[in-house]
PDB file of C-alpha atoms in Angstrom:
ATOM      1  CA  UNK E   1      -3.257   1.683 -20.128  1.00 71.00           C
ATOM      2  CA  UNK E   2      -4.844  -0.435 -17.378  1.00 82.00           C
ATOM      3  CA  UNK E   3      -6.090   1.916 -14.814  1.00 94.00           C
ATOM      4  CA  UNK E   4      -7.036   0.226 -10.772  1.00 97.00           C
ATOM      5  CA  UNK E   5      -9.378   1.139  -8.335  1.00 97.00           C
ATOM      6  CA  UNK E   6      -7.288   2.086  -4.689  1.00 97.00           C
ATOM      7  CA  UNK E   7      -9.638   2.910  -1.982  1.00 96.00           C
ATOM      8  CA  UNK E   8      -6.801   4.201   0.132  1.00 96.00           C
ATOM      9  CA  UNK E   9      -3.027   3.728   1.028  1.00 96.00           C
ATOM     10  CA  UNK E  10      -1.664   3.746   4.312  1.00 94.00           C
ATOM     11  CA  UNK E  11       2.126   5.113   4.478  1.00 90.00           C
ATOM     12  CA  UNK E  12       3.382   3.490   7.658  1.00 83.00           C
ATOM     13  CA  UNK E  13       2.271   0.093   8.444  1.00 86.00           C
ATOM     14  CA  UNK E  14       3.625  -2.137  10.700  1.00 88.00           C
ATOM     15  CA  UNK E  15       1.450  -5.387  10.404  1.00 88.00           C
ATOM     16  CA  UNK E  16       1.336  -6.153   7.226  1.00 92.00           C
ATOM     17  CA  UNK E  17       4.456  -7.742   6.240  1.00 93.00           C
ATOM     18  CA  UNK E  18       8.121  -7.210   7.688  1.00 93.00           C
ATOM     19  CA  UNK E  19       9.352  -3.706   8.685  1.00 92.00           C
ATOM     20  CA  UNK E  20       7.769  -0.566   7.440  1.00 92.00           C
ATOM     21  CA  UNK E  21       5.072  -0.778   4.693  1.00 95.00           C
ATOM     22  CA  UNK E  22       3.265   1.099   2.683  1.00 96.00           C
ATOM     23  CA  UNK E  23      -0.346  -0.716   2.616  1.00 97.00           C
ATOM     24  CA  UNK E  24      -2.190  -0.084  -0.668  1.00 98.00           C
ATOM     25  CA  UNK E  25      -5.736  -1.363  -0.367  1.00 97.00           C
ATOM     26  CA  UNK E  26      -7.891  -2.559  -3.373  1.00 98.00           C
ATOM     27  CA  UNK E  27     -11.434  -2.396  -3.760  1.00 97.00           C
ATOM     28  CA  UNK E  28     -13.757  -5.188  -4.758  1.00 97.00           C
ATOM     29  CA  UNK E  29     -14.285  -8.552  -2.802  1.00 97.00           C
ATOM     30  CA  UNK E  30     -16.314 -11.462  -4.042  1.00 97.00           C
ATOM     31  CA  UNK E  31     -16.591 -12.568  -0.193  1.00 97.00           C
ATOM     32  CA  UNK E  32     -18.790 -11.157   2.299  1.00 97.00           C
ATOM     33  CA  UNK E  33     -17.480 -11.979   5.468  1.00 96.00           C
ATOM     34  CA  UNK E  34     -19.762 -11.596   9.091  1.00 95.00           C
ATOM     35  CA  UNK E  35     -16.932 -10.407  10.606  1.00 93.00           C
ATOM     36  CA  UNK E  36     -15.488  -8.165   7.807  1.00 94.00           C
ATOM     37  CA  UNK E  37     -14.112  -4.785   8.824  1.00 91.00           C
ATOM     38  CA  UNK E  38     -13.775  -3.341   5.445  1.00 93.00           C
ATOM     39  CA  UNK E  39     -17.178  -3.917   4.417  1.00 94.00           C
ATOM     40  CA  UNK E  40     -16.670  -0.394   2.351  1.00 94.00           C
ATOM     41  CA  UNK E  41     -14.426  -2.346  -0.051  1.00 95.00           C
ATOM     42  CA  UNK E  42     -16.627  -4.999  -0.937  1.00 95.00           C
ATOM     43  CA  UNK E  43     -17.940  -2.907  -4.430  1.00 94.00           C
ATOM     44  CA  UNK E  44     -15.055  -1.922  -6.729  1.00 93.00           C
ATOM     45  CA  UNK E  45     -14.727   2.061  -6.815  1.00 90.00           C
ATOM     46  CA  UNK E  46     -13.342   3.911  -9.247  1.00 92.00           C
ATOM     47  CA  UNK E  47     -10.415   3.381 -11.490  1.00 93.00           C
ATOM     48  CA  UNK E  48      -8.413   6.198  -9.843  1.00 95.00           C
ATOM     49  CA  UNK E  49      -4.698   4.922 -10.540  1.00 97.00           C
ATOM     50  CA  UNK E  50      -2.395   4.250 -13.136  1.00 97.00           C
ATOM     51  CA  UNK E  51       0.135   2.286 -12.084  1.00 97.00           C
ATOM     52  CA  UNK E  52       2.483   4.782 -12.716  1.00 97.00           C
ATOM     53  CA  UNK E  53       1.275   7.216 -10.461  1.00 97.00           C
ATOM     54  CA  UNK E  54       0.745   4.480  -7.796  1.00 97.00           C
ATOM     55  CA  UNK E  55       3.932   3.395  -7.856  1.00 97.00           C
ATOM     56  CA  UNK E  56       4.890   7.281  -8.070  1.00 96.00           C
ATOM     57  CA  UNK E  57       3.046   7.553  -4.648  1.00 96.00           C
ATOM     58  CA  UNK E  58       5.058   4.345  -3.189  1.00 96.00           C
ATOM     59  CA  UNK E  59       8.388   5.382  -3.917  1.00 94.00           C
ATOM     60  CA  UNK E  60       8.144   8.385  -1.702  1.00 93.00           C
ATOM     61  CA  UNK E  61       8.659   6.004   1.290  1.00 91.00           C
ATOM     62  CA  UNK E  62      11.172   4.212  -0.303  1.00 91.00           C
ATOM     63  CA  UNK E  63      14.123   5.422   1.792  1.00 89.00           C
ATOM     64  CA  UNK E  64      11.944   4.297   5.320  1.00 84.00           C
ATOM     65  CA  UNK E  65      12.112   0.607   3.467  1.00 86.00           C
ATOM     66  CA  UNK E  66      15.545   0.327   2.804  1.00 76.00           C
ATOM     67  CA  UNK E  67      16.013   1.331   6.793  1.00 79.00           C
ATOM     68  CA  UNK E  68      13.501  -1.215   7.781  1.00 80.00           C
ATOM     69  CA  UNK E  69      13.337  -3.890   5.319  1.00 86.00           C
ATOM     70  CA  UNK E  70       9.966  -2.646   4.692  1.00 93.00           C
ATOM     71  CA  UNK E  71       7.980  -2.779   1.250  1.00 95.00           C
ATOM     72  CA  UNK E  72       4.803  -2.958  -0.334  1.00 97.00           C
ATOM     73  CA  UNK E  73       1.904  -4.586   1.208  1.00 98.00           C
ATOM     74  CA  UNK E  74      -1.251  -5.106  -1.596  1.00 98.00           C
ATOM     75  CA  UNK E  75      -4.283  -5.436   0.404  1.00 97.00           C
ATOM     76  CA  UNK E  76      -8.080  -4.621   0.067  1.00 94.00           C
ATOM     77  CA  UNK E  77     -10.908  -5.781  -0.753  1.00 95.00           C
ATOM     78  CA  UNK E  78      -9.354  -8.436  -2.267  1.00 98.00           C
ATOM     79  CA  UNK E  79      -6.447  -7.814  -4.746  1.00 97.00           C
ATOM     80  CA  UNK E  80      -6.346 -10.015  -6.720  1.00 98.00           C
ATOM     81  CA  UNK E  81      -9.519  -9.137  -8.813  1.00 97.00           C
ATOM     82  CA  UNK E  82      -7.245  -6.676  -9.932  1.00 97.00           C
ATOM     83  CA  UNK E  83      -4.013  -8.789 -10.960  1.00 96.00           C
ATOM     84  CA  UNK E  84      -3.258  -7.270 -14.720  1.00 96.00           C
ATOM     85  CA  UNK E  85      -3.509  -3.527 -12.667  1.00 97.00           C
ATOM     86  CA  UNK E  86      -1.037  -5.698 -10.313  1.00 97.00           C
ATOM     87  CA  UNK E  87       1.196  -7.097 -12.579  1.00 97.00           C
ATOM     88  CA  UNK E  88       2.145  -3.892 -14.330  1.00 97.00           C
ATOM     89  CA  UNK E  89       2.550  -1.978 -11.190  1.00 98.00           C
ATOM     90  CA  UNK E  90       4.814  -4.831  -9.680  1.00 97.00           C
ATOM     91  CA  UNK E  91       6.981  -4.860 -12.564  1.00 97.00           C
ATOM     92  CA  UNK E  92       8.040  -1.234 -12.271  1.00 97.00           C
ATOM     93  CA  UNK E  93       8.502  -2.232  -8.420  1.00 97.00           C
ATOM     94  CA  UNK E  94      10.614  -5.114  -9.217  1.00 96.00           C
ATOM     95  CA  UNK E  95      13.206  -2.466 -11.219  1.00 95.00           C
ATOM     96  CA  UNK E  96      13.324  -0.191  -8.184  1.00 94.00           C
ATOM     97  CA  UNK E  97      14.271  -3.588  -5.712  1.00 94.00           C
ATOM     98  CA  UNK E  98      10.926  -3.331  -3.784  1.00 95.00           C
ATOM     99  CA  UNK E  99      10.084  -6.362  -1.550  1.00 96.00           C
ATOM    100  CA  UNK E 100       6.170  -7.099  -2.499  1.00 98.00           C
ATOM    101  CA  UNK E 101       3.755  -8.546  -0.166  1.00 98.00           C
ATOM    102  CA  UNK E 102       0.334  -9.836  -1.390  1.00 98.00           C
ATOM    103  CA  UNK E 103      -2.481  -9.585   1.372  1.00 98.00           C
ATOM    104  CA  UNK E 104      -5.270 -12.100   0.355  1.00 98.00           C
ATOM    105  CA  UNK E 105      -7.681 -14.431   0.832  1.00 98.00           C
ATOM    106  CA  UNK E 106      -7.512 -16.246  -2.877  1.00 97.00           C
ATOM    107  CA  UNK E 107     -10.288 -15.597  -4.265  1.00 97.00           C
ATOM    108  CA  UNK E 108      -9.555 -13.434  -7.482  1.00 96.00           C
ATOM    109  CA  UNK E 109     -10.273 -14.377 -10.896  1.00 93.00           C
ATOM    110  CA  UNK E 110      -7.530 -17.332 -11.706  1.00 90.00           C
ATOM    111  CA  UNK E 111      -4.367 -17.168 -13.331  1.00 92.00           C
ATOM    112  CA  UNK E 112      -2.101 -15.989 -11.184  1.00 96.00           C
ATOM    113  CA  UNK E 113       1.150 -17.943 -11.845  1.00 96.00           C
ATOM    114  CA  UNK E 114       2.527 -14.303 -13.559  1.00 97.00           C
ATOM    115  CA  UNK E 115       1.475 -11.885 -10.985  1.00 98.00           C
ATOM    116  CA  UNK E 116       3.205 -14.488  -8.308  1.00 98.00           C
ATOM    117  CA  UNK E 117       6.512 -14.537  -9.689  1.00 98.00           C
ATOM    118  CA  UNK E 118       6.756 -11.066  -9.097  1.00 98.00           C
ATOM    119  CA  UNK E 119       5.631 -11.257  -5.482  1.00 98.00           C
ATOM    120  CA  UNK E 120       7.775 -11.586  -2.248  1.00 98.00           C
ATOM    121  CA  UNK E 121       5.887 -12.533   0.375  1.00 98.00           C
ATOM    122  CA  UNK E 122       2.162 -13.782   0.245  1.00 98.00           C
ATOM    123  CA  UNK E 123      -0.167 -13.032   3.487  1.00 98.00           C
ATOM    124  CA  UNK E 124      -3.068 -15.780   3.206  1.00 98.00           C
ATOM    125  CA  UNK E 125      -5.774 -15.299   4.818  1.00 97.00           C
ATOM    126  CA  UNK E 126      -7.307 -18.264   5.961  1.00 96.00           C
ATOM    127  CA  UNK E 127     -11.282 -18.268   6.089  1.00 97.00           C
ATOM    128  CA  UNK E 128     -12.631 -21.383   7.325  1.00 97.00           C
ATOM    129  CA  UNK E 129     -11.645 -25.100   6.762  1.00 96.00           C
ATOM    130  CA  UNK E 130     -14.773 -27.001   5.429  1.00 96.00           C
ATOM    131  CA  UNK E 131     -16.622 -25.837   2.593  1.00 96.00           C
ATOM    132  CA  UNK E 132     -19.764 -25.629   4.961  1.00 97.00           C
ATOM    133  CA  UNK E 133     -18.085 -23.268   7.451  1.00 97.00           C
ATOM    134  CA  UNK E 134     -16.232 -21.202   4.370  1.00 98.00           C
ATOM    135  CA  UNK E 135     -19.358 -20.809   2.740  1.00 98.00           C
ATOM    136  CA  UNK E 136     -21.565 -19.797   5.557  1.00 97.00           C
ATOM    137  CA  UNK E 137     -19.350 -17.420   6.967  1.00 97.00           C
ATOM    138  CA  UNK E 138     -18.330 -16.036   3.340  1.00 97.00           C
ATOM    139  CA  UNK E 139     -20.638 -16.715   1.177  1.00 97.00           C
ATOM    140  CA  UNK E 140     -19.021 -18.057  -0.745  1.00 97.00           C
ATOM    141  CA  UNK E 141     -17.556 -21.557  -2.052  1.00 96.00           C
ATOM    142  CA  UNK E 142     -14.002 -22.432  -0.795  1.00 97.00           C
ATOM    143  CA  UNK E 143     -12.916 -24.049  -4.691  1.00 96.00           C
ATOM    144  CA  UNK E 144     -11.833 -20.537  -5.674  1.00 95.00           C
ATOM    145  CA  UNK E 145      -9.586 -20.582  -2.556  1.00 96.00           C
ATOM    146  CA  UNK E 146      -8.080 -24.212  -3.001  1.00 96.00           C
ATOM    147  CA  UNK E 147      -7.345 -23.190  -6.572  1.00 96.00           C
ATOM    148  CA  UNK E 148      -5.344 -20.265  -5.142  1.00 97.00           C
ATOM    149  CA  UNK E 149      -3.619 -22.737  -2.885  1.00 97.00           C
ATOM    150  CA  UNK E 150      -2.619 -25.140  -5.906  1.00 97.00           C
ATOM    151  CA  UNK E 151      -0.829 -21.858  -7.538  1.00 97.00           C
ATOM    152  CA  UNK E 152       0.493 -20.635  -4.641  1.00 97.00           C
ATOM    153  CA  UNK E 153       2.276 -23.995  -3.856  1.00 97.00           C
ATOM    154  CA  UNK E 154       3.840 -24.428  -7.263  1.00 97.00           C
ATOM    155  CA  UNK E 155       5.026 -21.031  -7.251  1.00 97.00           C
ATOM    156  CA  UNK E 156       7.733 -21.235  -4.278  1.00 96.00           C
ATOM    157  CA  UNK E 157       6.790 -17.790  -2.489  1.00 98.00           C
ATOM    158  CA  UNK E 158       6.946 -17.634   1.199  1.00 98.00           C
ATOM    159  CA  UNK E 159       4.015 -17.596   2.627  1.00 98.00           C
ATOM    160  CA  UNK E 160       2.354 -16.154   6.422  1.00 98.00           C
ATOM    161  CA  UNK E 161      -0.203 -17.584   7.932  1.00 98.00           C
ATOM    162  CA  UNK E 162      -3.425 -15.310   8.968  1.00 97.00           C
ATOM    163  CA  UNK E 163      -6.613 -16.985  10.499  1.00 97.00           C
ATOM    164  CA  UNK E 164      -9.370 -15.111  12.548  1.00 97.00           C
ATOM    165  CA  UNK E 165     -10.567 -16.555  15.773  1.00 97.00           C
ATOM    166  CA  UNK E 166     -14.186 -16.182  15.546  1.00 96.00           C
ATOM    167  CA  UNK E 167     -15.201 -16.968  19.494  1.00 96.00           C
ATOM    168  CA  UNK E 168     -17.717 -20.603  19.538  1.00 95.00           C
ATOM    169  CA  UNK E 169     -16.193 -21.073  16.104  1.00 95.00           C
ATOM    170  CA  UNK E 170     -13.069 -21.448  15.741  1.00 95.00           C
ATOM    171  CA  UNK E 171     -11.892 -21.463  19.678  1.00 94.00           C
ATOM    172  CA  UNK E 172     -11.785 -25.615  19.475  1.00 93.00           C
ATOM    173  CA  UNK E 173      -9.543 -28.399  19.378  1.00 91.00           C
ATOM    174  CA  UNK E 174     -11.901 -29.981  16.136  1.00 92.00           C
ATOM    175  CA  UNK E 175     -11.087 -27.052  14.552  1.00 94.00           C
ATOM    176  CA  UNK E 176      -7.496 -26.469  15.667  1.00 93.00           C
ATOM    177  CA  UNK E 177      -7.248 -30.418  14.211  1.00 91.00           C
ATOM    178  CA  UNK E 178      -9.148 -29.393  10.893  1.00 93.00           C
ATOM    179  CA  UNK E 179      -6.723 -26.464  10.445  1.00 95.00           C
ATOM    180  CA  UNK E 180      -3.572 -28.603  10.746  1.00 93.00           C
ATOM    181  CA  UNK E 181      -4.266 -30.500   7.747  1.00 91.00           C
ATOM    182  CA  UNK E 182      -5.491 -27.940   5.426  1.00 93.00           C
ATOM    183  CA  UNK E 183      -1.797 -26.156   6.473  1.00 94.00           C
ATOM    184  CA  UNK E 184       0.184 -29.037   5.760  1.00 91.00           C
ATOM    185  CA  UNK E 185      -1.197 -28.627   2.361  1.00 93.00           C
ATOM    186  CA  UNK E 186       0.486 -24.910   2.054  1.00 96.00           C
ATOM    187  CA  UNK E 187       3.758 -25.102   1.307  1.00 95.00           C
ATOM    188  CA  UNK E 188       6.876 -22.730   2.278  1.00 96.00           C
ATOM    189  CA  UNK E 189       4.528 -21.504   5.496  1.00 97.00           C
ATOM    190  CA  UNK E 190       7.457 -19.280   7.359  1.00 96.00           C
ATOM    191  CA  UNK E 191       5.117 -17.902  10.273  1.00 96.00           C
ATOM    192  CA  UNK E 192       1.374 -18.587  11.348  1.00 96.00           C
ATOM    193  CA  UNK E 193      -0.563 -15.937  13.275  1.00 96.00           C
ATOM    194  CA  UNK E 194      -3.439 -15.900  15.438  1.00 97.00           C
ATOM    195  CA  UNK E 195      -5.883 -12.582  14.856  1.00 96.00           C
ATOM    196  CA  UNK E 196      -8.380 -12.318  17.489  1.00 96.00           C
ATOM    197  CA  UNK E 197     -12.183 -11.408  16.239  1.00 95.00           C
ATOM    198  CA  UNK E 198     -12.835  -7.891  17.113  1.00 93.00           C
ATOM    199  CA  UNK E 199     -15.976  -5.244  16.467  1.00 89.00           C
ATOM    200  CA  UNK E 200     -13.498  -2.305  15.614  1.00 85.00           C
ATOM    201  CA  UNK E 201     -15.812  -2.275  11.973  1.00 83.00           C
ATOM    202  CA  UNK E 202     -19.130  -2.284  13.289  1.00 88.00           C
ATOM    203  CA  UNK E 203     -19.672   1.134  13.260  1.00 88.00           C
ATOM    204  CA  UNK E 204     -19.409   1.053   9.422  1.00 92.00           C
ATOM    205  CA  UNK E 205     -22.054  -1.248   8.937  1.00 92.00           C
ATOM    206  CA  UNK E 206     -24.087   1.161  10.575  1.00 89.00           C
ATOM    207  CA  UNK E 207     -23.114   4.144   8.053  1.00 91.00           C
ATOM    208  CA  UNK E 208     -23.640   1.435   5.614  1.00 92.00           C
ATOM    209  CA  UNK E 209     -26.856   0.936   6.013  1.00 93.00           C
ATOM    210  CA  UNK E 210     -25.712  -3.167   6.445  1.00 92.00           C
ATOM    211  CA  UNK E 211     -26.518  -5.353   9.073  1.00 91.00           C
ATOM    212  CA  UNK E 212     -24.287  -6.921  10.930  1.00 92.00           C
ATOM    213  CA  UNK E 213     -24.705 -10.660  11.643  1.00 92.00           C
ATOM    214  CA  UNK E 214     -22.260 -10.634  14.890  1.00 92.00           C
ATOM    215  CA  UNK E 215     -23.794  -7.769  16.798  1.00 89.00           C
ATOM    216  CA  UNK E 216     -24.174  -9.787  19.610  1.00 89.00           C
ATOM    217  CA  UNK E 217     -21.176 -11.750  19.306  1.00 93.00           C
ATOM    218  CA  UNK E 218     -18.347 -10.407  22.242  1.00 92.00           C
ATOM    219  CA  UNK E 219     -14.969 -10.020  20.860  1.00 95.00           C
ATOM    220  CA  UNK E 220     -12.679 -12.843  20.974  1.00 95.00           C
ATOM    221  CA  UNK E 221     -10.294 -12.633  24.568  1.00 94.00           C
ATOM    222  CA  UNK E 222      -6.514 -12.108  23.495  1.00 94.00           C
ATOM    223  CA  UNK E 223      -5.116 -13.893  26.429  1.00 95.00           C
ATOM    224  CA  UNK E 224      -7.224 -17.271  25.288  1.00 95.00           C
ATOM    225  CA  UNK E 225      -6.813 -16.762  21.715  1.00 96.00           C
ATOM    226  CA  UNK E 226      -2.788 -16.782  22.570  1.00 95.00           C
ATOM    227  CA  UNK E 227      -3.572 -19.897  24.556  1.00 95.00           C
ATOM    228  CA  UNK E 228      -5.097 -21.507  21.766  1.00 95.00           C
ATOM    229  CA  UNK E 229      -2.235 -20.704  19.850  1.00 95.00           C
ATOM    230  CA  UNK E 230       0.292 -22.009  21.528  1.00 93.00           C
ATOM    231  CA  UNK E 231      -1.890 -25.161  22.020  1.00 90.00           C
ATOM    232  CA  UNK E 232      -2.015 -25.439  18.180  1.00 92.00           C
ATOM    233  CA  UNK E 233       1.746 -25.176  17.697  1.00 89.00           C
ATOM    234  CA  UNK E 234       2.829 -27.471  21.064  1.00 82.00           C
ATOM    235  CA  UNK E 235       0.254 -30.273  20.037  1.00 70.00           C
ATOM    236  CA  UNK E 236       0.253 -29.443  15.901  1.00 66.00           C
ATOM    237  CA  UNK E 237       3.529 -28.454  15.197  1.00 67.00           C
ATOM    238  CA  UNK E 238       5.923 -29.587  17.922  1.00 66.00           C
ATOM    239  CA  UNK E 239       7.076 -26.290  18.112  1.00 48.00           C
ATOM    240  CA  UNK E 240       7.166 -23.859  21.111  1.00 42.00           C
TER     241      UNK E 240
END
């Protein structure tokens, strides 16, 4: 029986997908992102779940989803370095007629044509757009991401947009420009969103024992990180 590794579930999230979810966060991430805030994830913990018993757990707030068109938000760490956990606790979800979102950035281990067919909605979380910037703020190369992108596309699921506005990186028309193209690569993209870079991990790094490369760096302004937005759909998208 394959057993996961949860580092914690939250029972009542709003962000993370339409209506009310339960968020189930993975650990283990192959990236190591300067602005992370779950740098506590990054190492995968314990197998502490079958997916029985997870799905046990999820259930319980199954009556607030069927109020709310809520679901199932997988999140992490990265979750899909644990897709045959996944795919077995999706397929008892699937019987029960919960709507499964996948929170990720695409960088798992390949494969993931079966665990995507059982999926709903797929949150993508979009790094950087050249494979210097991904790999300088990451650490890692982008090719595992494109390849995510190539299964993603053939697979049909709907997919939201998430990209971090790292201020004096990404707070530019080049990059706004840059940003367009690699989207019109995504297909079945139902809603883009702007996340403003903020310190609210920092302390962690500190309990940690990590450093943190953006110490200095001022969070991004949520007034000019809307206007950027908008600037990117008007002049992008043609849309308002």
């Amino acid at each position: 029986m394959k057993m996961g590794s949860v580092d914690s579930i939250e029972s009542f999230g709003l962000v993370d997908g339409p209506g009310i979810r339960t968020v189930v966060f993975l650990s283990g991430c192959k990236l190591r992102c300067k602005y992370c805030h779950n740098p506590e994830m990054w190492k995968m913990g314990k197998e502490n779940y079958t997916a029985e018993a997870l799905v046990e757990k999820i259930l319980k707030n199954k009556p607030y989803f069927r109020r709310n068109q809520g679901g199932v938000t997988f999140s992490g760490g990265e979750p899909l370095l644990q897709s045959e956990f996944l795919i077995e606790v999706c397929k008892i979800l699937k019987k029960e007629n919960i709507h499964i979102a996948l929170d990720t950035a695409g960088v798992g281990n390949g494969d993931y044509e079966e665990l995507l067919s059982y999926i709903d909605l797929v949150l993508f979380d979009i790094k950087h757009v050249t494979k210097e910037g991904y790999q300088d703020l990451t650490g890692f190369n982008m090719d595992s991401s494109l390849e995510f992108i190539e299964s993603l596309n053939k697979s049909g699921v709907p997919v939201w947009i998430r990209q971090v506005i790292v201020p004096g990186i990404m707070d530019c028309d080049s990059y706004l420009e840059k940003l367009s193209l690699v989207l019109k690569s995504i297909k079945n993209i139902e809603k883009i969103e702007f996340l403003p870079y903020h310190t609210m991990g920092r302390e962690k790094y500190k309990k940690l024992g990590i450093s943190y490369v953006y110490e200095n760096l001022e969070e991004m302004d949520q007034e000019k990180c809307q206007e950027l937005y908008q600037r990117f759909m008007e002049v992008y998208y043609g849309k308002e």
